[in-house]
Coordinates of C-alpha atoms and ligand atoms in Angstrom, one line a residue:
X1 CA -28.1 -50.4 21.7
X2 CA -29.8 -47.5 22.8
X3 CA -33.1 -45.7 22.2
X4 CA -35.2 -42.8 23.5
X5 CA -39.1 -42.8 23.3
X6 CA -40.7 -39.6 23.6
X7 CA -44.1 -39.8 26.3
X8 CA -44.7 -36.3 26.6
X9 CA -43.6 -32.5 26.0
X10 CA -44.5 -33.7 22.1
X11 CA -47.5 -31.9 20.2
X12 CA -47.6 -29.7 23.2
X13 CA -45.6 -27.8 25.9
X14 CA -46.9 -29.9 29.0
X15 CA -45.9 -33.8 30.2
X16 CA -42.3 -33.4 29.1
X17 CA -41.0 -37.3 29.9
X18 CA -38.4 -38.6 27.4
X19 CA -37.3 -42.2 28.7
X20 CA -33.2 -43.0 27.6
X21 CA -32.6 -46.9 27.2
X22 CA -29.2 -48.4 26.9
X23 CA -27.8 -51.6 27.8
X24 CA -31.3 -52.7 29.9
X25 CA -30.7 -49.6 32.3
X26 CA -33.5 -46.9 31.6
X27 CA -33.3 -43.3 32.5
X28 CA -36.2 -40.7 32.3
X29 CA -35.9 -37.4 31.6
X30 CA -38.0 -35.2 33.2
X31 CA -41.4 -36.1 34.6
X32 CA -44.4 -33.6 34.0
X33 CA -47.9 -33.6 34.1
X34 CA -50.0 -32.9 31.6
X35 CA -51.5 -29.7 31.2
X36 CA -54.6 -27.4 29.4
X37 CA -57.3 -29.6 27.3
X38 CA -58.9 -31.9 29.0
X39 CA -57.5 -34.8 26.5
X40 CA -54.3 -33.8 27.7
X41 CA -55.0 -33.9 31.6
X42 CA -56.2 -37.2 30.9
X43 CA -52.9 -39.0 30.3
X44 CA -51.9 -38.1 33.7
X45 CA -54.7 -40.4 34.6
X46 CA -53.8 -43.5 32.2
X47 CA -51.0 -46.1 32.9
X48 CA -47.7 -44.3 32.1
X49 CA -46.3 -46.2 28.5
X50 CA -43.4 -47.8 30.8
X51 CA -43.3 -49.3 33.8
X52 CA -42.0 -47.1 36.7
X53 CA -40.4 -49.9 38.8
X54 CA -37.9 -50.7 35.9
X55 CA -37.0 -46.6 35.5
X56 CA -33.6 -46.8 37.2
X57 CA -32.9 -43.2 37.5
X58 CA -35.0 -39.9 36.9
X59 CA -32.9 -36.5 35.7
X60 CA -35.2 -33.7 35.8
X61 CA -34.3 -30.5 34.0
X62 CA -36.2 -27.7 36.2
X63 CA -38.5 -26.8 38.6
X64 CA -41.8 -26.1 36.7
X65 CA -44.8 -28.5 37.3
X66 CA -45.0 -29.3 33.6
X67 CA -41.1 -30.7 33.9
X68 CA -41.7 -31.9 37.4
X69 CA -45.5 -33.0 38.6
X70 CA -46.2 -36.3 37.9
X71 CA -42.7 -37.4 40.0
X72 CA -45.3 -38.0 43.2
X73 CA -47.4 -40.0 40.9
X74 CA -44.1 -41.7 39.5
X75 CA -43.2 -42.4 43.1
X76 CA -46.7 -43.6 44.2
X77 CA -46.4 -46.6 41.3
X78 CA -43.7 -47.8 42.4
X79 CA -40.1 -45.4 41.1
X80 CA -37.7 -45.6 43.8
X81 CA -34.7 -44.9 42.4
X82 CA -32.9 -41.5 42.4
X83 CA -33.6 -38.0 41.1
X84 CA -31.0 -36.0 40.2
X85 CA -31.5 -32.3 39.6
X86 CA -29.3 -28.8 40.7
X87 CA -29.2 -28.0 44.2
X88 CA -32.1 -25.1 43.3
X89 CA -34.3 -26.7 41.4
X90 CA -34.9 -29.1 44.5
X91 CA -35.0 -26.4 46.4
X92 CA -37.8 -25.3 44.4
X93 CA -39.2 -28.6 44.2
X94 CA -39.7 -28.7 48.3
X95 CA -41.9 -25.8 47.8
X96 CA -43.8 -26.7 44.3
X97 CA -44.2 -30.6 44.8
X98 CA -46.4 -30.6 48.4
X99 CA -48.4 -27.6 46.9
X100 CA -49.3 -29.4 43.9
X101 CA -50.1 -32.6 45.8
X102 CA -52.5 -29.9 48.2
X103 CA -54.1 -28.6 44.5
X104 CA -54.7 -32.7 43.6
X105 CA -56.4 -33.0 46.9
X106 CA -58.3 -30.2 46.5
X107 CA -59.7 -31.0 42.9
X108 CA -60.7 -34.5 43.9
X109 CA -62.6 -33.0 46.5
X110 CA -64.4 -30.7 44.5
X111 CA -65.1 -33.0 42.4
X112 CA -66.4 -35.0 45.0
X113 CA -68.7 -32.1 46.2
X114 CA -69.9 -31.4 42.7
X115 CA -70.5 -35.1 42.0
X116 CA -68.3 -34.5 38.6
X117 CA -67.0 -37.7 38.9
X118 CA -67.5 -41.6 37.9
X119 CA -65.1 -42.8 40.6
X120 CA -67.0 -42.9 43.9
X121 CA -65.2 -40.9 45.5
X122 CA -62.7 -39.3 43.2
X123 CA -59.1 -39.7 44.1
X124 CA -56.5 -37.3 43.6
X125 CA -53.8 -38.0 41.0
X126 CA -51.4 -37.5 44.4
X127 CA -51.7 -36.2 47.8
X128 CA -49.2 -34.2 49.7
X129 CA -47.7 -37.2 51.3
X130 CA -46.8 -38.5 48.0
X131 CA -45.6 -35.2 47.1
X132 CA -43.2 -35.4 50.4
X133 CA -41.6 -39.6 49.5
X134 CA -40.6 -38.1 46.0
X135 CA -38.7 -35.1 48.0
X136 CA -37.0 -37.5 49.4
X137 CA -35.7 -39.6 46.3
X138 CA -33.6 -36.0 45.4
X139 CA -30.2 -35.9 44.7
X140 CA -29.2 -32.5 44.4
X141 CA -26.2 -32.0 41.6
X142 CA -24.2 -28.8 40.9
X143 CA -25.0 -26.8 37.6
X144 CA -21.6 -26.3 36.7
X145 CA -20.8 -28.7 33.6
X146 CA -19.4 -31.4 35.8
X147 CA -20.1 -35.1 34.8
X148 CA -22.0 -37.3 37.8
X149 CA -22.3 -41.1 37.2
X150 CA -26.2 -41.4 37.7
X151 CA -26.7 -45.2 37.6
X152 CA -25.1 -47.9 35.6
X153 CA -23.4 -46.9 32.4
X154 CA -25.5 -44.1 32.6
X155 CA -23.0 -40.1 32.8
X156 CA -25.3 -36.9 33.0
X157 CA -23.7 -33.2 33.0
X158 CA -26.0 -29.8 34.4
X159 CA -25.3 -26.7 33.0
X160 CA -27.1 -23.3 33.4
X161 CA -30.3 -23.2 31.0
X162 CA -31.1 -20.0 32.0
X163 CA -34.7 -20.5 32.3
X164 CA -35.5 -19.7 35.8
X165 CA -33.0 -19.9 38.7
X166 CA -31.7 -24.0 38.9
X167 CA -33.0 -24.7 35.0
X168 CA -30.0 -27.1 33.3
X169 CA -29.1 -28.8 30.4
X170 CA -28.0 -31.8 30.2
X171 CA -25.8 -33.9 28.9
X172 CA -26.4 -37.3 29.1
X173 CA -23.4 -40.0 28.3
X174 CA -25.0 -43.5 27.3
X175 CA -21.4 -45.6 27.9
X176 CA -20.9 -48.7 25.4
X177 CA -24.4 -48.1 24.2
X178 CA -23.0 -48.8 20.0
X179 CA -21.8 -51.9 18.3
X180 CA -18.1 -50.5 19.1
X181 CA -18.3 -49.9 22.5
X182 CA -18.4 -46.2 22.0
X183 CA -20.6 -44.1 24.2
X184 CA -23.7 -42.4 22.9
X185 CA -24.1 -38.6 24.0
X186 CA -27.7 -36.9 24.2
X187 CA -28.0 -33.5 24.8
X188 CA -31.0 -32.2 26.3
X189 CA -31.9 -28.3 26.1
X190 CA -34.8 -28.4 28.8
X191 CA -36.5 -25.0 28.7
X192 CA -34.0 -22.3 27.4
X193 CA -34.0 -18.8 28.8
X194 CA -33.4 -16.2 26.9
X195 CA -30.0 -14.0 26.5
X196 CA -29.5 -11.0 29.0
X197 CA -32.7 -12.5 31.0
X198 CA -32.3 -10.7 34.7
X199 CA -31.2 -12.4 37.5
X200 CA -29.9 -15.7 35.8
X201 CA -27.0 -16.7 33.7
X202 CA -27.1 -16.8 29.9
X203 CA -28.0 -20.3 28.8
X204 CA -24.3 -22.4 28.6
X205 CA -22.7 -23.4 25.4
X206 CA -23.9 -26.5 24.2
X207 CA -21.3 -28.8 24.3
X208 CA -20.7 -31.7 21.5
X209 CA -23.1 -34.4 21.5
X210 CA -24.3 -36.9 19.0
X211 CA -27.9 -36.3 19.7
X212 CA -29.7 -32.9 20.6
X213 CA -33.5 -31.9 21.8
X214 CA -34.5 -28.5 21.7
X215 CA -37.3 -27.0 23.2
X216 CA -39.5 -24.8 20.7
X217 CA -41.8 -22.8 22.9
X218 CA -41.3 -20.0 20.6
X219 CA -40.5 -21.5 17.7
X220 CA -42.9 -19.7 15.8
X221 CA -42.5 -16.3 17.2
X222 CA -40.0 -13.6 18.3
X223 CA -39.9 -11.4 21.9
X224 CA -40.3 -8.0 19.8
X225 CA -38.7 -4.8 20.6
X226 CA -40.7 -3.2 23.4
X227 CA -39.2 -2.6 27.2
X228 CA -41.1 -4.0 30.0
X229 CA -38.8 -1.1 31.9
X230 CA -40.7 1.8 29.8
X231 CA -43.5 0.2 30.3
X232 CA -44.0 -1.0 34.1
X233 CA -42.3 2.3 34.4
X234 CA -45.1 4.2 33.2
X235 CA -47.9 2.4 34.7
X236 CA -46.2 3.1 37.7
X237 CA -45.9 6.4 37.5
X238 CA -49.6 7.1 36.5
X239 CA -51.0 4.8 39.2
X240 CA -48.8 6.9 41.7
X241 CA -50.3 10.2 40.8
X242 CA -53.8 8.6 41.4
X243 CA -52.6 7.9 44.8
X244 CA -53.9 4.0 44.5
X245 CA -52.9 0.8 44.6
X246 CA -51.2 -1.4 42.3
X247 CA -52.0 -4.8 42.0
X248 CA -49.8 -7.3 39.9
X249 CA -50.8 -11.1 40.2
X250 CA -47.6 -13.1 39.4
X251 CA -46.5 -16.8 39.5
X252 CA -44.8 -17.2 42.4
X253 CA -41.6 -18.8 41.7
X254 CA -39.4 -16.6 38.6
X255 CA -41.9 -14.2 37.6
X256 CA -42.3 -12.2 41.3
X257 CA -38.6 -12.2 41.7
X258 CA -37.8 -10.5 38.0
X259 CA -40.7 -7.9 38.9
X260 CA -39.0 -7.5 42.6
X261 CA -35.4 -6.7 40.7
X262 CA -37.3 -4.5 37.9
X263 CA -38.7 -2.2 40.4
X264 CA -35.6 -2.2 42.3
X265 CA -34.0 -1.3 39.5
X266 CA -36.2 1.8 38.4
X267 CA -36.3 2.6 41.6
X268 CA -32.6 2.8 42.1
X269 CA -32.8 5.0 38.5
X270 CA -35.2 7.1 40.0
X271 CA -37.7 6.4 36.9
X272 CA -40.7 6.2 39.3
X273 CA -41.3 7.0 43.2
X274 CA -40.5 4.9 46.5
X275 CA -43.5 3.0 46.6
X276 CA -44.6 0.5 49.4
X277 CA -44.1 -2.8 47.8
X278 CA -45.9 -5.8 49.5
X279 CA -45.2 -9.3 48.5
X280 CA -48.0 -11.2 49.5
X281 CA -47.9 -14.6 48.6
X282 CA -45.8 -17.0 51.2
X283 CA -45.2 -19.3 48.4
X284 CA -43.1 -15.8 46.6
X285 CA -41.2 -15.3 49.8
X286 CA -39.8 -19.2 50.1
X287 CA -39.5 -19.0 46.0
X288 CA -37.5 -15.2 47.2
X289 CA -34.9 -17.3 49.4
X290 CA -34.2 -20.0 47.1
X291 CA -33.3 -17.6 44.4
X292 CA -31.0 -15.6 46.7
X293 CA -29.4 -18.4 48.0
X294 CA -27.8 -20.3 44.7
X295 CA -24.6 -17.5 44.0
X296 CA -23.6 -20.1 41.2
X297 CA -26.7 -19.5 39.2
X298 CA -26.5 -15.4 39.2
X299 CA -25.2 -13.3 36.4
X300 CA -22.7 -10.5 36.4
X301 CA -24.9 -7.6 37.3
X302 CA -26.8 -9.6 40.1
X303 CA -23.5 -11.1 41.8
X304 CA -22.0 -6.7 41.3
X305 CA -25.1 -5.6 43.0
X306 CA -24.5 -8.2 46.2
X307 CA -21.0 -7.3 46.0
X308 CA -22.5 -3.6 47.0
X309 CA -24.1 -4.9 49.7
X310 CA -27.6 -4.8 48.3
X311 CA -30.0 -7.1 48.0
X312 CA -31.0 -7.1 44.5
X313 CA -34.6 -8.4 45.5
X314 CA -35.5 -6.3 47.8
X315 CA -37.5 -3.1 47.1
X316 CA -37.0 0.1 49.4
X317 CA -39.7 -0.1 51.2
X318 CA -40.7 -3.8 51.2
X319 CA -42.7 -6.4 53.2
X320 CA -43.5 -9.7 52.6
X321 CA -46.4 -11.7 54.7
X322 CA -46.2 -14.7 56.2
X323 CA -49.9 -15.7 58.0
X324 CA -53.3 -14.4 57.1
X325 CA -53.7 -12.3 59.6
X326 CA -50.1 -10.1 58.4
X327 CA -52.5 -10.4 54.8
X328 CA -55.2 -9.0 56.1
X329 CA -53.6 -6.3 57.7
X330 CA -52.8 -4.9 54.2
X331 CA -55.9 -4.4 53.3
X332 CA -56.2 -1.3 55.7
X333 CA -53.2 0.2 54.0
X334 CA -54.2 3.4 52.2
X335 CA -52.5 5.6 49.1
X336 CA -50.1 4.2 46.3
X337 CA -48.4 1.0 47.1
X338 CA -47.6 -2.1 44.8
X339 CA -49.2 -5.6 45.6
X340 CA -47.5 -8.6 44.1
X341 CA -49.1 -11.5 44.9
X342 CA -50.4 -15.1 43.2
X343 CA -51.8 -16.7 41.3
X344 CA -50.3 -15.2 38.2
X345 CA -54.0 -16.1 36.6
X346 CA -56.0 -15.6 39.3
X347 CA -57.2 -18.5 39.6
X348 CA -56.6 -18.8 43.3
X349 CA -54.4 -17.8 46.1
X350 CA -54.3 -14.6 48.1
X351 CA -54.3 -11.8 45.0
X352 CA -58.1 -12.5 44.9
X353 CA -58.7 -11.2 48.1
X354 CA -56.7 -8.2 46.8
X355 CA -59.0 -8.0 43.6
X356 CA -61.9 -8.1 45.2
X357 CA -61.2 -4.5 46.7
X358 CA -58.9 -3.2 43.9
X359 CA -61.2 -4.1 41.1
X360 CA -64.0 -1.9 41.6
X361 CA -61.7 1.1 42.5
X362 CA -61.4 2.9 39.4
X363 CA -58.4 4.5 41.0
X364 CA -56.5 1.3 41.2
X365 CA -54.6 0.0 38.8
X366 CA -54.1 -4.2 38.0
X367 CA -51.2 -5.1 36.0
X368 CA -50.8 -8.3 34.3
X369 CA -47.3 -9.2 33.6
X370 CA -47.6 -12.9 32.0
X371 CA -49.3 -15.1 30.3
X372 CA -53.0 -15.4 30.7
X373 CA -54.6 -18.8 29.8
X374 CA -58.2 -18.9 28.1
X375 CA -60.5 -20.0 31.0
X376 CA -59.1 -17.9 33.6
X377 CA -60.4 -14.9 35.9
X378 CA -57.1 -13.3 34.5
X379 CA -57.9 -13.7 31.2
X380 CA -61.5 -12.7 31.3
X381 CA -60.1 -9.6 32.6
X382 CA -57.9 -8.9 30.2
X383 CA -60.1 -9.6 27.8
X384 CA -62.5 -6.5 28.9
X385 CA -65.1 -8.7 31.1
X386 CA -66.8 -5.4 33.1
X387 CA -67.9 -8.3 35.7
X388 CA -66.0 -10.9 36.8
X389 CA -66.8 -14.0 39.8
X390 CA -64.3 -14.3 42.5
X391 CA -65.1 -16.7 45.5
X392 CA -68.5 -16.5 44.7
X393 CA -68.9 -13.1 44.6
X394 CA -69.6 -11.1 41.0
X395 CA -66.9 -8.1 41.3
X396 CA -67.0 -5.2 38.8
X397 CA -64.0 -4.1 37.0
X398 CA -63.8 -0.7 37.1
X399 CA -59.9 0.0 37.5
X400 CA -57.3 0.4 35.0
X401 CA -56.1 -2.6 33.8
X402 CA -52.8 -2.8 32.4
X403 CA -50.4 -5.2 30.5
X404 CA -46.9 -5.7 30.3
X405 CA -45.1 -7.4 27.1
X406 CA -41.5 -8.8 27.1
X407 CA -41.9 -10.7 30.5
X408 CA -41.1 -14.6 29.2
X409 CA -38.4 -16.9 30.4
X410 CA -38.1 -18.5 27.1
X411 CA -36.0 -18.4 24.3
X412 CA -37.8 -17.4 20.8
X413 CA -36.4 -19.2 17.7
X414 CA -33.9 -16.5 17.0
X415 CA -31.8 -17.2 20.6
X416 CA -32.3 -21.1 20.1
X417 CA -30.5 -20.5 16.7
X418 CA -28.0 -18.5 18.6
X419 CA -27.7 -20.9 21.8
X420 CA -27.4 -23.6 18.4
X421 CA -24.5 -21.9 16.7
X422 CA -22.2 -23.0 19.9
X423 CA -22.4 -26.4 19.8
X424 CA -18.9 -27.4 18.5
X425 CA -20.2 -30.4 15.9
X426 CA -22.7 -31.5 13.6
X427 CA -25.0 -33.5 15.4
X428 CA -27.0 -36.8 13.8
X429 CA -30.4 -35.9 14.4
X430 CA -31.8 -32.3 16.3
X431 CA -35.0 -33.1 17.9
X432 CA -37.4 -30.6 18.2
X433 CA -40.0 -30.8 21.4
X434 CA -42.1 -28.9 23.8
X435 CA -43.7 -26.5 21.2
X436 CA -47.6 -26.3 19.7
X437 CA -47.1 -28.9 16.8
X438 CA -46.9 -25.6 14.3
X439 CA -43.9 -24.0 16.8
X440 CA -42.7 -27.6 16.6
X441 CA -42.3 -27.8 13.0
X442 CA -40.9 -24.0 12.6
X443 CA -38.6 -24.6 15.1
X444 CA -37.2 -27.6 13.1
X445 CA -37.3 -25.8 9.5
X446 CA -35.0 -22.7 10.9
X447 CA -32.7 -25.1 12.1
X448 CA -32.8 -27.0 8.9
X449 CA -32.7 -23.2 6.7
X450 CA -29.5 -22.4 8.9
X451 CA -27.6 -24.9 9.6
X452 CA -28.8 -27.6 7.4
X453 CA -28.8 -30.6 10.0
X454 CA -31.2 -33.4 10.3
X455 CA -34.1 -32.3 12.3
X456 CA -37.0 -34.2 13.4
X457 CA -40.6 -33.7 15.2
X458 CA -41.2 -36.3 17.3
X459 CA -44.2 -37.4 17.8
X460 CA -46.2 -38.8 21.1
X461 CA -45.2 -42.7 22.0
X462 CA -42.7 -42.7 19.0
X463 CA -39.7 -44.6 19.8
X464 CA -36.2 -43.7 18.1
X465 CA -32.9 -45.9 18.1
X466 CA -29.7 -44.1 18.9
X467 CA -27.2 -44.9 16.6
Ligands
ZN1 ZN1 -40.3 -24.2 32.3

């Protein structure tokens, strides 16, 4: 008999951990942490709902912290089985792991310092040692469709998810897990990118399963019509003609890389001017490599550009930095030139040094490019704060500050239907996860209105049998 119980990536689009059961063996599916309220962050702090010396495998779907951050924690309690993921995504996850175990380490100790905290002293969640055993528990697996026995009785599948470079779904093939002896196969979406997305492969086919999650990010709402090349195009071009910087905070893995082949791209069209482009976050540049190294996950257009010799992330005139002292250097740079750096919400990193000289020019021009959570120095911003506080300092924002739409690496409801209508059978149940409960639910009712299969919401700790 087989069963899946659902401990996270339900209600909301953090935690995602769905733990497979079959025959005594027990299998989790991705391992995130918890992120955004404060009731949410805490469940990263209670006993997980399973005990991780019994998981006998880990699968874990891509790199993003909220599919991927609680693995060191996993680890530290006791997991030491394997973790199998595509080549990439550990790739990314040798550069995203140890950072987050730094950020841990960091929040305990400012918690320490601020005396915020029963526990004398506060610990952190993990440190970047912890970070470093569950590197090496990876077992890197191509994303090409091809089945991998993972542990007893236990068949898993990556294909292409098209999410950010190394994203998968996955197939997962319970063996003798009915009363018949017949297998049971589960078909997990992960996070679904979106059709013609650049630099990544469409999402694959689904192929036939019994069982299916879908993500449902978007399940409320569509990407809309507007061009993020008209756009960036034309804040571009203004900010030129001011002769002043440009300063784009991005997330450092996916989102710098599009913006890197975007301005190549309307570059290359001529649509706006040679610019200096300087990538200044070191995180970006490793995140840069990975993406250029993994052929099998680029799309046509990418894999015609390389065949042109071109490197389809580079910019003209590019540099990337490497120490602080290369950073620094930039800041005695002068005229137009574009500064991509991170955090995408400025909540930390190297673009605050940039901010805190390009927000009072009221030459200068910062564009934001993704998602800006409530809470942040990003979204203040945005949000038409004249005065904001960076690193202790109360900066005025006097530049132009611009936004971008279209920038997403998620599927709305209308490409999940689309990604649906490929999957060769009916399958018995369509779970629908990782959503805002109301995305959740619309997610499930379009499926029902178009295809008319049995779709459920899960909900957090429920437990399903397999049949
Ligand atoms: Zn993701």
């Amino acid at each position: 008999m087989a069963k899946i119980s659902f401990y996270g990536g339900v209600g909301t689009v953090t935690g995602s951990k769905y733990l497979l059961e079959s025959n005594g063996v027990k299998v989790l599916i991705d391992c995130g942490l918890f992120q955004g309220f404060k009731e949410l962050r805490e469940r990263n702090w209670q006993d997980p709902p399973f005990n991780p010396r019994e998981i006998d495998a880990v699968i874990i779907t891509h790199a993003h912290i909220d599919h991927t951050g609680y693995l060191p924690r996993l680890v530290k309690l006791g997991f030491n089985g394997k973790v199998y993921t595509s080549s990439a995504t550990a790739d990314l996850l040798k550069i995203l792991l140890p950072d987050s175990g730094r950020l841990q380490e960091e929040e305990a100790d400012y918690r320490n310092r601020k005396g915020l905290t029963v526990h004398q002293p506060a610990l952190p969640l993990y440190d970047e040692d912890d970070a470093k055993a569950a590197l090496k528990l990876l077992s890197p697996v191509h994303n090409n469709g091809v089945a991998v026995e993972i542990c007893e009785g236990f068949k898993a599948s990556f294909m292409v998810a098209g999410h950010i470079i190394g994203a998968s779904l996955v197939l997962v093939e319970m063996e003798n897990a009915r009363e018949n002896n017949e297998s049971v196969k589960f078909l997990f979406s992960g996070d679904l990118g979106h059709y013609d997305q650049a630099i990544v492969k469409d999402p694959a086919t689904p192929p036939a399963c019994d069982y299916l999650m879908t993500e449902s990010t978007y399940g409320n709402r569509l990407h809309g019509e507007v061009s993020s090349d008209d756009q960036l195009a034309q804040i571009i071009n203004e900010a030129a003609r001011r002769n002043a910087p440009i300063l784009i905070p991005a997330f450092a893995v996916g989102r710098t890389q599009e913006i890197l082949y975007l301005i190549r791209e309307l570059e290359e069209a001529k649509r706006i001017p040679i610019l200096p482009v300087i990538v200044d976050s070191p995180m970006a540049a490793q995140a840069t490599q990975v993406y250029s190294r993994w052929n099998e996950e680029h799309d046509d257009e990418y894999a015609s550009i390389l065949m042109q010799k071109r490197h389809p992330l580079r910019t003209h005139s590019m540099m990337t930095t490497a120490t602080r002292e290369e950073s620094k250097r930039l800041n005695d740079m002068k005229g137009a030139r574009i500064i991509v750096s991170a955090s995408g919400m400025m909540t930390g990193g190297r673009v605050l040094h940039h901010a805190m000289r390009v927000l009072p020019d009221e030459n200068a021009t910062l564009v934001f490019v993704g998602y800006q959570a409530a809470g942040t120095t990003g979204r203040r911003i945005q949000d038409g704060e004249r005065e904001v506080r960076i690193m202790k300092n109360w900066i005025p924002v006097r530049c132009h500050v611009e936004k971008v739409e279209g920038f997403s690496a998620h599927a709305d409801w209308k490409a999940v239907l689309r990604w649906l209508e490929g999957l060769p059978n009916t399958p018995k149940t369509v779970f629908t996860t990782h959503g805002e409960p109301d995305a959740a639910e619309a997610m499930a009712e379009h499926i029902r209105e178009r295809f008319g299969w049995n779709v459920a919401v899960p909900q957090y700790e429920q437990i399903v049998e397999l049949k």
